């Protein structure tokens, strides 16, 4: 048995960041993690491996479609799927080992095994019970199941199985046009798989600014991905390495069955809190399965929760921010997360990124706003890399010019969004961005031009 100031259950981005910050603030910290490696879903079977596959397959796309145009001639590369998976695994290993190193550096103890909370102030790992003044539930999330769809992680897979398919399928049906479906759908489409995305709603990427979502769908369609919208999947079955997916069209209730080599179920995730003993402990839960919290505190004294296990967007960086804020609170400081400025990024090509309000949200709230839009067609760098299809859209208050949201579809959108995030944190106006010198030639000039378009107009439009 050991005694700690804080024991964190879960070594993902929420948990490990909280642990490192707690240690930096002088607290004695233990992290319970049952996987063989630290980093949680994000590093092991989520954000990081998918980005490795996106990078590899984007490179393939460049070789197949753009190299010759740039005068790079010769045999186009062939795909060694096992090597691509090995590269992906090396990327994972490098990152998970990095967290282990940071734990050692900061003197965070890794309590290996799966944890339960037998009582407030106690965490059980294996046969050992450890004591802690504060306990943090940072157990993340797992893929949500879908009625009538039986996942075997071979033919009918979640995002986890989609990272390690035995072979590249000839065809794939993706259920759900959300972030996972479109990122992994892109990977396989670039590898030559015939990808069909079946989505319940009438648009892709729910919650995204509608204009961006429409442009995004058009671009992905051009890349060869097929969309069936307004279709509720009723079930999926696998037999002999093949699968059948049945969906019902919402407009006329007609039922259609698709035959395919592989099905990716990407219909959302749910908090992973099973087996922690929360019910016996009397921890209050939300109706949708999250741990109920107020400033990260549960109703049980000394027990806290964060990340995907609580309410809010299921994003690694939201969990990280909460981890830092909670560490500050536990160390007697004032931790804070600004939930109004949490960016969202989809790492397809082009990337899609957003922060703040969408036009639809502003309309619904009855807020007077103006729109500054700039197409990457007017951006020299984007044109040079054949990625001029997208645009930057900045939404600002009609009277005060304060930035209310930004939506970008285009090259490096996931990085570009952050200058808008910083601006929003400082309560900046669109003019503040417009008057800031941006280096030429950079993609970021498109952000400035969109800000200029909120005022007297963009220059290169
Ligand atoms: P999602 O919630 O983004 O999308 C799920 C989609 O499935 C929705 O469009 C929904 O309408 C559709 N759907 C649900 N039931 C259906 C049915 N029966 N038939 C047809 N369509 C149906 O969920 P996703 O993509 O699984 O992602 C899970 C979480 O992981 C999200 O919170 C996402 O933000 C996060 N994530 C974030 C990434 C990033 O930041 N780049 C990458 C991967 C995941």
PDB file of N, CA and C in Angstrom, residues 351-440:
ATOM      1  N   UNK A 351      -7.796  19.712 -44.421  1.00  0.00           N
ATOM      2  CA  UNK A 351      -8.217  19.667 -43.018  1.00  0.00           C
ATOM      3  C   UNK A 351      -9.413  20.602 -42.818  1.00  0.00           C
ATOM      4  N   UNK A 352     -10.177  20.289 -41.788  1.00  0.00           N
ATOM      5  CA  UNK A 352     -11.313  21.136 -41.443  1.00  0.00           C
ATOM      6  C   UNK A 352     -11.158  21.522 -39.974  1.00  0.00           C
ATOM      7  N   UNK A 353     -11.296  22.811 -39.680  1.00  0.00           N
ATOM      8  CA  UNK A 353     -11.111  23.230 -38.289  1.00  0.00           C
ATOM      9  C   UNK A 353     -12.122  24.303 -37.937  1.00  0.00           C
ATOM     10  N   UNK A 354     -12.528  24.303 -36.688  1.00  0.00           N
ATOM     11  CA  UNK A 354     -13.491  25.322 -36.275  1.00  0.00           C
ATOM     12  C   UNK A 354     -13.293  25.685 -34.818  1.00  0.00           C
ATOM     13  N   UNK A 355     -13.745  26.872 -34.469  1.00  0.00           N
ATOM     14  CA  UNK A 355     -13.749  27.293 -33.073  1.00  0.00           C
ATOM     15  C   UNK A 355     -14.901  28.284 -32.895  1.00  0.00           C
ATOM     16  N   UNK A 356     -15.490  28.258 -31.722  1.00  0.00           N
ATOM     17  CA  UNK A 356     -16.575  29.203 -31.420  1.00  0.00           C
ATOM     18  C   UNK A 356     -17.882  28.820 -32.084  1.00  0.00           C
ATOM     19  N   UNK A 357     -18.690  29.870 -32.346  1.00  0.00           N
ATOM     20  CA  UNK A 357     -20.049  29.645 -32.835  1.00  0.00           C
ATOM     21  C   UNK A 357     -20.101  29.399 -34.347  1.00  0.00           C
ATOM     22  N   UNK A 358     -21.090  28.614 -34.755  1.00  0.00           N
ATOM     23  CA  UNK A 358     -21.376  28.452 -36.179  1.00  0.00           C
ATOM     24  C   UNK A 358     -22.413  29.500 -36.564  1.00  0.00           C
ATOM     25  N   UNK A 359     -22.594  29.694 -37.876  1.00  0.00           N
ATOM     26  CA  UNK A 359     -23.612  30.642 -38.323  1.00  0.00           C
ATOM     27  C   UNK A 359     -24.996  30.213 -37.840  1.00  0.00           C
ATOM     28  N   UNK A 360     -25.225  28.899 -37.861  1.00  0.00           N
ATOM     29  CA  UNK A 360     -26.543  28.386 -37.444  1.00  0.00           C
ATOM     30  C   UNK A 360     -26.800  28.717 -35.968  1.00  0.00           C
ATOM     31  N   UNK A 361     -25.759  28.569 -35.145  1.00  0.00           N
ATOM     32  CA  UNK A 361     -25.921  28.867 -33.706  1.00  0.00           C
ATOM     33  C   UNK A 361     -26.202  30.352 -33.492  1.00  0.00           C
ATOM     34  N   UNK A 362     -25.506  31.197 -34.254  1.00  0.00           N
ATOM     35  CA  UNK A 362     -25.703  32.647 -34.084  1.00  0.00           C
ATOM     36  C   UNK A 362     -27.110  33.048 -34.514  1.00  0.00           C
ATOM     37  N   UNK A 363     -27.584  32.433 -35.605  1.00  0.00           N
ATOM     38  CA  UNK A 363     -28.944  32.730 -36.068  1.00  0.00           C
ATOM     39  C   UNK A 363     -29.937  32.320 -35.003  1.00  0.00           C
ATOM     40  N   UNK A 364     -29.743  31.137 -34.458  1.00  0.00           N
ATOM     41  CA  UNK A 364     -30.680  30.625 -33.452  1.00  0.00           C
ATOM     42  C   UNK A 364     -30.698  31.516 -32.214  1.00  0.00           C
ATOM     43  N   UNK A 365     -29.513  32.045 -31.868  1.00  0.00           N
ATOM     44  CA  UNK A 365     -29.426  32.906 -30.677  1.00  0.00           C
ATOM     45  C   UNK A 365     -29.905  34.328 -30.979  1.00  0.00           C
ATOM     46  N   UNK A 366     -30.207  34.614 -32.244  1.00  0.00           N
ATOM     47  CA  UNK A 366     -30.687  35.944 -32.634  1.00  0.00           C
ATOM     48  C   UNK A 366     -29.599  37.006 -32.531  1.00  0.00           C
ATOM     49  N   UNK A 367     -28.358  36.587 -32.672  1.00  0.00           N
ATOM     50  CA  UNK A 367     -27.228  37.520 -32.555  1.00  0.00           C
ATOM     51  C   UNK A 367     -26.948  38.187 -33.903  1.00  0.00           C
ATOM     52  N   UNK A 368     -26.774  39.496 -33.904  1.00  0.00           N
ATOM     53  CA  UNK A 368     -26.431  40.189 -35.152  1.00  0.00           C
ATOM     54  C   UNK A 368     -24.942  39.964 -35.426  1.00  0.00           C
ATOM     55  N   UNK A 369     -24.644  39.405 -36.609  1.00  0.00           N
ATOM     56  CA  UNK A 369     -23.247  39.072 -36.907  1.00  0.00           C
ATOM     57  C   UNK A 369     -22.919  39.425 -38.350  1.00  0.00           C
ATOM     58  N   UNK A 370     -21.635  39.471 -38.642  1.00  0.00           N
ATOM     59  CA  UNK A 370     -21.206  39.639 -40.038  1.00  0.00           C
ATOM     60  C   UNK A 370     -20.238  38.513 -40.389  1.00  0.00           C
ATOM     61  N   UNK A 371     -20.119  38.265 -41.689  1.00  0.00           N
ATOM     62  CA  UNK A 371     -19.295  37.155 -42.160  1.00  0.00           C
ATOM     63  C   UNK A 371     -18.146  37.686 -43.012  1.00  0.00           C
ATOM     64  N   UNK A 372     -16.946  37.250 -42.703  1.00  0.00           N
ATOM     65  CA  UNK A 372     -15.802  37.559 -43.563  1.00  0.00           C
ATOM     66  C   UNK A 372     -15.297  36.250 -44.138  1.00  0.00           C
ATOM     67  N   UNK A 373     -15.342  36.140 -45.476  1.00  0.00           N
ATOM     68  CA  UNK A 373     -14.965  34.856 -46.084  1.00  0.00           C
ATOM     69  C   UNK A 373     -13.839  35.070 -47.081  1.00  0.00           C
ATOM     70  N   UNK A 374     -12.931  34.127 -47.136  1.00  0.00           N
ATOM     71  CA  UNK A 374     -11.861  34.227 -48.129  1.00  0.00           C
ATOM     72  C   UNK A 374     -11.522  32.835 -48.661  1.00  0.00           C
ATOM     73  N   UNK A 375     -11.520  32.718 -49.983  1.00  0.00           N
ATOM     74  CA  UNK A 375     -11.253  31.420 -50.607  1.00  0.00           C
ATOM     75  C   UNK A 375      -9.743  31.200 -50.724  1.00  0.00           C
ATOM     76  N   UNK A 376      -9.315  29.967 -50.540  1.00  0.00           N
ATOM     77  CA  UNK A 376      -7.890  29.655 -50.726  1.00  0.00           C
ATOM     78  C   UNK A 376      -7.455  29.814 -52.190  1.00  0.00           C
ATOM     79  N   UNK A 377      -8.433  30.023 -53.094  1.00  0.00           N
ATOM     80  CA  UNK A 377      -8.112  30.323 -54.496  1.00  0.00           C
ATOM     81  C   UNK A 377      -7.255  31.590 -54.586  1.00  0.00           C
ATOM     82  N   UNK A 378      -7.426  32.465 -53.607  1.00  0.00           N
ATOM     83  CA  UNK A 378      -6.668  33.710 -53.606  1.00  0.00           C
ATOM     84  C   UNK A 378      -5.388  33.612 -52.788  1.00  0.00           C
ATOM     85  N   UNK A 379      -5.023  32.391 -52.412  1.00  0.00           N
ATOM     86  CA  UNK A 379      -3.827  32.202 -51.583  1.00  0.00           C
ATOM     87  C   UNK A 379      -2.760  31.465 -52.398  1.00  0.00           C
ATOM     88  N   UNK A 380      -1.654  32.139 -52.614  1.00  0.00           N
ATOM     89  CA  UNK A 380      -0.622  31.611 -53.513  1.00  0.00           C
ATOM     90  C   UNK A 380      -0.079  30.257 -53.054  1.00  0.00           C
ATOM     91  N   UNK A 381       0.160  30.106 -51.762  1.00  0.00           N
ATOM     92  CA  UNK A 381       0.726  28.851 -51.249  1.00  0.00           C
ATOM     93  C   UNK A 381      -0.220  27.684 -51.478  1.00  0.00           C
ATOM     94  N   UNK A 382      -1.525  27.918 -51.202  1.00  0.00           N
ATOM     95  CA  UNK A 382      -2.508  26.840 -51.364  1.00  0.00           C
ATOM     96  C   UNK A 382      -2.576  26.398 -52.819  1.00  0.00           C
ATOM     97  N   UNK A 383      -2.509  27.386 -53.717  1.00  0.00           N
ATOM     98  CA  UNK A 383      -2.571  27.052 -55.140  1.00  0.00           C
ATOM     99  C   UNK A 383      -1.358  26.220 -55.552  1.00  0.00           C
ATOM    100  N   UNK A 384      -0.197  26.564 -54.974  1.00  0.00           N
ATOM    101  CA  UNK A 384       1.036  25.864 -55.343  1.00  0.00           C
ATOM    102  C   UNK A 384       0.995  24.387 -54.946  1.00  0.00           C
ATOM    103  N   UNK A 385       0.205  24.051 -53.929  1.00  0.00           N
ATOM    104  CA  UNK A 385       0.158  22.636 -53.511  1.00  0.00           C
ATOM    105  C   UNK A 385      -1.160  21.967 -53.907  1.00  0.00           C
ATOM    106  N   UNK A 386      -1.873  22.533 -54.849  1.00  0.00           N
ATOM    107  CA  UNK A 386      -3.130  21.976 -55.369  1.00  0.00           C
ATOM    108  C   UNK A 386      -4.202  21.858 -54.289  1.00  0.00           C
ATOM    109  N   UNK A 387      -4.203  22.775 -53.323  1.00  0.00           N
ATOM    110  CA  UNK A 387      -5.213  22.694 -52.268  1.00  0.00           C
ATOM    111  C   UNK A 387      -5.949  24.025 -52.115  1.00  0.00           C
ATOM    112  N   UNK A 388      -6.435  24.552 -53.240  1.00  0.00           N
ATOM    113  CA  UNK A 388      -7.092  25.863 -53.186  1.00  0.00           C
ATOM    114  C   UNK A 388      -8.618  25.747 -53.095  1.00  0.00           C
ATOM    115  N   UNK A 389      -9.105  24.521 -52.835  1.00  0.00           N
ATOM    116  CA  UNK A 389     -10.556  24.292 -52.840  1.00  0.00           C
ATOM    117  C   UNK A 389     -11.314  24.936 -51.680  1.00  0.00           C
ATOM    118  N   UNK A 390     -10.661  25.115 -50.547  1.00  0.00           N
ATOM    119  CA  UNK A 390     -11.377  25.515 -49.333  1.00  0.00           C
ATOM    120  C   UNK A 390     -11.471  27.009 -49.104  1.00  0.00           C
ATOM    121  N   UNK A 391     -11.869  27.369 -47.901  1.00  0.00           N
ATOM    122  CA  UNK A 391     -11.998  28.786 -47.550  1.00  0.00           C
ATOM    123  C   UNK A 391     -11.893  28.985 -46.040  1.00  0.00           C
ATOM    124  N   UNK A 392     -11.707  30.246 -45.665  1.00  0.00           N
ATOM    125  CA  UNK A 392     -11.731  30.630 -44.252  1.00  0.00           C
ATOM    126  C   UNK A 392     -12.954  31.505 -44.056  1.00  0.00           C
ATOM    127  N   UNK A 393     -13.673  31.267 -42.978  1.00  0.00           N
ATOM    128  CA  UNK A 393     -14.877  32.049 -42.704  1.00  0.00           C
ATOM    129  C   UNK A 393     -14.785  32.527 -41.255  1.00  0.00           C
ATOM    130  N   UNK A 394     -14.813  33.832 -41.091  1.00  0.00           N
ATOM    131  CA  UNK A 394     -14.777  34.390 -39.737  1.00  0.00           C
ATOM    132  C   UNK A 394     -16.110  35.052 -39.455  1.00  0.00           C
ATOM    133  N   UNK A 395     -16.652  34.772 -38.290  1.00  0.00           N
ATOM    134  CA  UNK A 395     -17.922  35.368 -37.875  1.00  0.00           C
ATOM    135  C   UNK A 395     -17.626  36.359 -36.756  1.00  0.00           C
ATOM    136  N   UNK A 396     -18.101  37.585 -36.929  1.00  0.00           N
ATOM    137  CA  UNK A 396     -17.825  38.612 -35.923  1.00  0.00           C
ATOM    138  C   UNK A 396     -19.113  39.346 -35.561  1.00  0.00           C
ATOM    139  N   UNK A 397     -19.143  39.893 -34.352  1.00  0.00           N
ATOM    140  CA  UNK A 397     -20.320  40.647 -33.921  1.00  0.00           C
ATOM    141  C   UNK A 397     -20.523  41.842 -34.855  1.00  0.00           C
ATOM    142  N   UNK A 398     -21.783  42.047 -35.261  1.00  0.00           N
ATOM    143  CA  UNK A 398     -22.078  43.080 -36.264  1.00  0.00           C
ATOM    144  C   UNK A 398     -21.700  44.473 -35.758  1.00  0.00           C
ATOM    145  N   UNK A 399     -21.890  44.717 -34.483  1.00  0.00           N
ATOM    146  CA  UNK A 399     -21.641  46.059 -33.960  1.00  0.00           C
ATOM    147  C   UNK A 399     -20.227  46.225 -33.407  1.00  0.00           C
ATOM    148  N   UNK A 400     -19.787  45.245 -32.609  1.00  0.00           N
ATOM    149  CA  UNK A 400     -18.495  45.433 -31.919  1.00  0.00           C
ATOM    150  C   UNK A 400     -17.317  44.871 -32.713  1.00  0.00           C
ATOM    151  N   UNK A 401     -17.578  44.017 -33.725  1.00  0.00           N
ATOM    152  CA  UNK A 401     -16.532  43.388 -34.542  1.00  0.00           C
ATOM    153  C   UNK A 401     -15.791  42.271 -33.777  1.00  0.00           C
ATOM    154  N   UNK A 402     -16.241  41.966 -32.547  1.00  0.00           N
ATOM    155  CA  UNK A 402     -15.584  40.915 -31.765  1.00  0.00           C
ATOM    156  C   UNK A 402     -15.754  39.570 -32.482  1.00  0.00           C
ATOM    157  N   UNK A 403     -14.678  38.776 -32.535  1.00  0.00           N
ATOM    158  CA  UNK A 403     -14.738  37.484 -33.236  1.00  0.00           C
ATOM    159  C   UNK A 403     -15.583  36.506 -32.422  1.00  0.00           C
ATOM    160  N   UNK A 404     -16.550  35.880 -33.101  1.00  0.00           N
ATOM    161  CA  UNK A 404     -17.456  34.946 -32.416  1.00  0.00           C
ATOM    162  C   UNK A 404     -17.191  33.496 -32.822  1.00  0.00           C
ATOM    163  N   UNK A 405     -16.560  33.323 -33.974  1.00  0.00           N
ATOM    164  CA  UNK A 405     -16.274  31.964 -34.441  1.00  0.00           C
ATOM    165  C   UNK A 405     -15.448  32.009 -35.705  1.00  0.00           C
ATOM    166  N   UNK A 406     -14.803  30.874 -36.001  1.00  0.00           N
ATOM    167  CA  UNK A 406     -14.049  30.770 -37.252  1.00  0.00           C
ATOM    168  C   UNK A 406     -14.136  29.344 -37.747  1.00  0.00           C
ATOM    169  N   UNK A 407     -14.241  29.201 -39.060  1.00  0.00           N
ATOM    170  CA  UNK A 407     -14.407  27.886 -39.681  1.00  0.00           C
ATOM    171  C   UNK A 407     -13.514  27.836 -40.912  1.00  0.00           C
ATOM    172  N   UNK A 408     -12.644  26.844 -40.932  1.00  0.00           N
ATOM    173  CA  UNK A 408     -11.653  26.783 -42.013  1.00  0.00           C
ATOM    174  C   UNK A 408     -11.683  25.409 -42.660  1.00  0.00           C
ATOM    175  N   UNK A 409     -11.713  25.393 -43.976  1.00  0.00           N
ATOM    176  CA  UNK A 409     -11.502  24.139 -44.697  1.00  0.00           C
ATOM    177  C   UNK A 409     -10.391  24.429 -45.690  1.00  0.00           C
ATOM    178  N   UNK A 410      -9.266  23.775 -45.528  1.00  0.00           N
ATOM    179  CA  UNK A 410      -8.131  24.071 -46.394  1.00  0.00           C
ATOM    180  C   UNK A 410      -6.844  23.542 -45.792  1.00  0.00           C
ATOM    181  N   UNK A 411      -5.714  23.819 -46.482  1.00  0.00           N
ATOM    182  CA  UNK A 411      -4.437  23.271 -46.025  1.00  0.00           C
ATOM    183  C   UNK A 411      -4.063  23.770 -44.632  1.00  0.00           C
ATOM    184  N   UNK A 412      -3.635  22.856 -43.778  1.00  0.00           N
ATOM    185  CA  UNK A 412      -3.159  23.181 -42.425  1.00  0.00           C
ATOM    186  C   UNK A 412      -4.231  23.887 -41.570  1.00  0.00           C
ATOM    187  N   UNK A 413      -5.500  23.658 -41.904  1.00  0.00           N
ATOM    188  CA  UNK A 413      -6.566  24.327 -41.159  1.00  0.00           C
ATOM    189  C   UNK A 413      -6.433  24.082 -39.652  1.00  0.00           C
ATOM    190  N   UNK A 414      -6.012  22.863 -39.291  1.00  0.00           N
ATOM    191  CA  UNK A 414      -5.884  22.492 -37.877  1.00  0.00           C
ATOM    192  C   UNK A 414      -4.834  23.314 -37.145  1.00  0.00           C
ATOM    193  N   UNK A 415      -3.881  23.856 -37.871  1.00  0.00           N
ATOM    194  CA  UNK A 415      -2.892  24.743 -37.243  1.00  0.00           C
ATOM    195  C   UNK A 415      -3.334  26.196 -37.357  1.00  0.00           C
ATOM    196  N   UNK A 416      -3.910  26.534 -38.508  1.00  0.00           N
ATOM    197  CA  UNK A 416      -4.321  27.933 -38.738  1.00  0.00           C
ATOM    198  C   UNK A 416      -5.339  28.409 -37.701  1.00  0.00           C
ATOM    199  N   UNK A 417      -6.180  27.486 -37.243  1.00  0.00           N
ATOM    200  CA  UNK A 417      -7.291  27.890 -36.369  1.00  0.00           C
ATOM    201  C   UNK A 417      -6.775  28.539 -35.069  1.00  0.00           C
ATOM    202  N   UNK A 418      -5.528  28.197 -34.710  1.00  0.00           N
ATOM    203  CA  UNK A 418      -5.081  28.628 -33.374  1.00  0.00           C
ATOM    204  C   UNK A 418      -4.807  30.115 -33.236  1.00  0.00           C
ATOM    205  N   UNK A 419      -4.526  30.787 -34.347  1.00  0.00           N
ATOM    206  CA  UNK A 419      -4.362  32.243 -34.183  1.00  0.00           C
ATOM    207  C   UNK A 419      -5.715  32.866 -33.865  1.00  0.00           C
ATOM    208  N   UNK A 420      -6.778  32.261 -34.395  1.00  0.00           N
ATOM    209  CA  UNK A 420      -8.116  32.760 -34.069  1.00  0.00           C
ATOM    210  C   UNK A 420      -8.451  32.423 -32.607  1.00  0.00           C
ATOM    211  N   UNK A 421      -8.029  31.238 -32.164  1.00  0.00           N
ATOM    212  CA  UNK A 421      -8.263  30.855 -30.753  1.00  0.00           C
ATOM    213  C   UNK A 421      -7.607  31.878 -29.822  1.00  0.00           C
ATOM    214  N   UNK A 422      -6.354  32.198 -30.097  1.00  0.00           N
ATOM    215  CA  UNK A 422      -5.650  33.164 -29.245  1.00  0.00           C
ATOM    216  C   UNK A 422      -6.376  34.508 -29.287  1.00  0.00           C
ATOM    217  N   UNK A 423      -6.745  34.915 -30.501  1.00  0.00           N
ATOM    218  CA  UNK A 423      -7.461  36.192 -30.640  1.00  0.00           C
ATOM    219  C   UNK A 423      -8.737  36.175 -29.804  1.00  0.00           C
ATOM    220  N   UNK A 424      -9.471  35.066 -29.871  1.00  0.00           N
ATOM    221  CA  UNK A 424     -10.729  34.981 -29.113  1.00  0.00           C
ATOM    222  C   UNK A 424     -10.483  35.004 -27.604  1.00  0.00           C
ATOM    223  N   UNK A 425      -9.401  34.351 -27.169  1.00  0.00           N
ATOM    224  CA  UNK A 425      -9.063  34.369 -25.733  1.00  0.00           C
ATOM    225  C   UNK A 425      -8.818  35.802 -25.249  1.00  0.00           C
ATOM    226  N   UNK A 426      -8.307  36.630 -26.164  1.00  0.00           N
ATOM    227  CA  UNK A 426      -8.048  38.027 -25.793  1.00  0.00           C
ATOM    228  C   UNK A 426      -9.222  38.937 -26.126  1.00  0.00           C
ATOM    229  N   UNK A 427     -10.342  38.337 -26.541  1.00  0.00           N
ATOM    230  CA  UNK A 427     -11.529  39.129 -26.871  1.00  0.00           C
ATOM    231  C   UNK A 427     -11.291  40.039 -28.060  1.00  0.00           C
ATOM    232  N   UNK A 428     -10.481  39.576 -29.012  1.00  0.00           N
ATOM    233  CA  UNK A 428     -10.080  40.433 -30.139  1.00  0.00           C
ATOM    234  C   UNK A 428     -11.214  40.662 -31.134  1.00  0.00           C
ATOM    235  N   UNK A 429     -11.080  41.733 -31.892  1.00  0.00           N
ATOM    236  CA  UNK A 429     -12.003  42.012 -32.987  1.00  0.00           C
ATOM    237  C   UNK A 429     -11.404  41.436 -34.267  1.00  0.00           C
ATOM    238  N   UNK A 430     -12.233  41.325 -35.309  1.00  0.00           N
ATOM    239  CA  UNK A 430     -11.716  40.870 -36.601  1.00  0.00           C
ATOM    240  C   UNK A 430     -10.652  41.846 -37.091  1.00  0.00           C
ATOM    241  N   UNK A 431     -10.853  43.130 -36.784  1.00  0.00           N
ATOM    242  CA  UNK A 431      -9.869  44.128 -37.220  1.00  0.00           C
ATOM    243  C   UNK A 431      -8.496  43.901 -36.573  1.00  0.00           C
ATOM    244  N   UNK A 432      -8.496  43.418 -35.323  1.00  0.00           N
ATOM    245  CA  UNK A 432      -7.210  43.117 -34.673  1.00  0.00           C
ATOM    246  C   UNK A 432      -6.427  42.103 -35.500  1.00  0.00           C
ATOM    247  N   UNK A 433      -7.136  41.075 -35.988  1.00  0.00           N
ATOM    248  CA  UNK A 433      -6.462  40.062 -36.828  1.00  0.00           C
ATOM    249  C   UNK A 433      -6.041  40.680 -38.153  1.00  0.00           C
ATOM    250  N   UNK A 434      -6.946  41.493 -38.708  1.00  0.00           N
ATOM    251  CA  UNK A 434      -6.704  42.082 -40.028  1.00  0.00           C
ATOM    252  C   UNK A 434      -5.506  43.034 -40.017  1.00  0.00           C
ATOM    253  N   UNK A 435      -5.262  43.669 -38.869  1.00  0.00           N
ATOM    254  CA  UNK A 435      -4.154  44.635 -38.792  1.00  0.00           C
ATOM    255  C   UNK A 435      -2.836  43.993 -38.367  1.00  0.00           C
ATOM    256  N   UNK A 436      -2.886  42.679 -38.131  1.00  0.00           N
ATOM    257  CA  UNK A 436      -1.658  41.982 -37.742  1.00  0.00           C
ATOM    258  C   UNK A 436      -0.925  41.532 -39.005  1.00  0.00           C
ATOM    259  N   UNK A 437       0.358  41.852 -39.067  1.00  0.00           N
ATOM    260  CA  UNK A 437       1.135  41.478 -40.255  1.00  0.00           C
ATOM    261  C   UNK A 437       1.289  39.954 -40.325  1.00  0.00           C
ATOM    262  N   UNK A 438       0.962  39.371 -41.455  1.00  0.00           N
ATOM    263  CA  UNK A 438       1.108  37.933 -41.672  1.00  0.00           C
ATOM    264  C   UNK A 438       2.162  37.712 -42.756  1.00  0.00           C
ATOM    265  N   UNK A 439       3.084  36.802 -42.500  1.00  0.00           N
ATOM    266  CA  UNK A 439       4.173  36.581 -43.465  1.00  0.00           C
ATOM    267  C   UNK A 439       3.627  36.094 -44.803  1.00  0.00           C
ATOM    268  N   UNK A 440       4.281  36.514 -45.857  1.00  0.00           N
ATOM    269  CA  UNK A 440       3.927  36.099 -47.208  1.00  0.00           C
ATOM    270  C   UNK A 440       5.068  35.286 -47.789  1.00  0.00           C
TER     271      UNK A 440
END
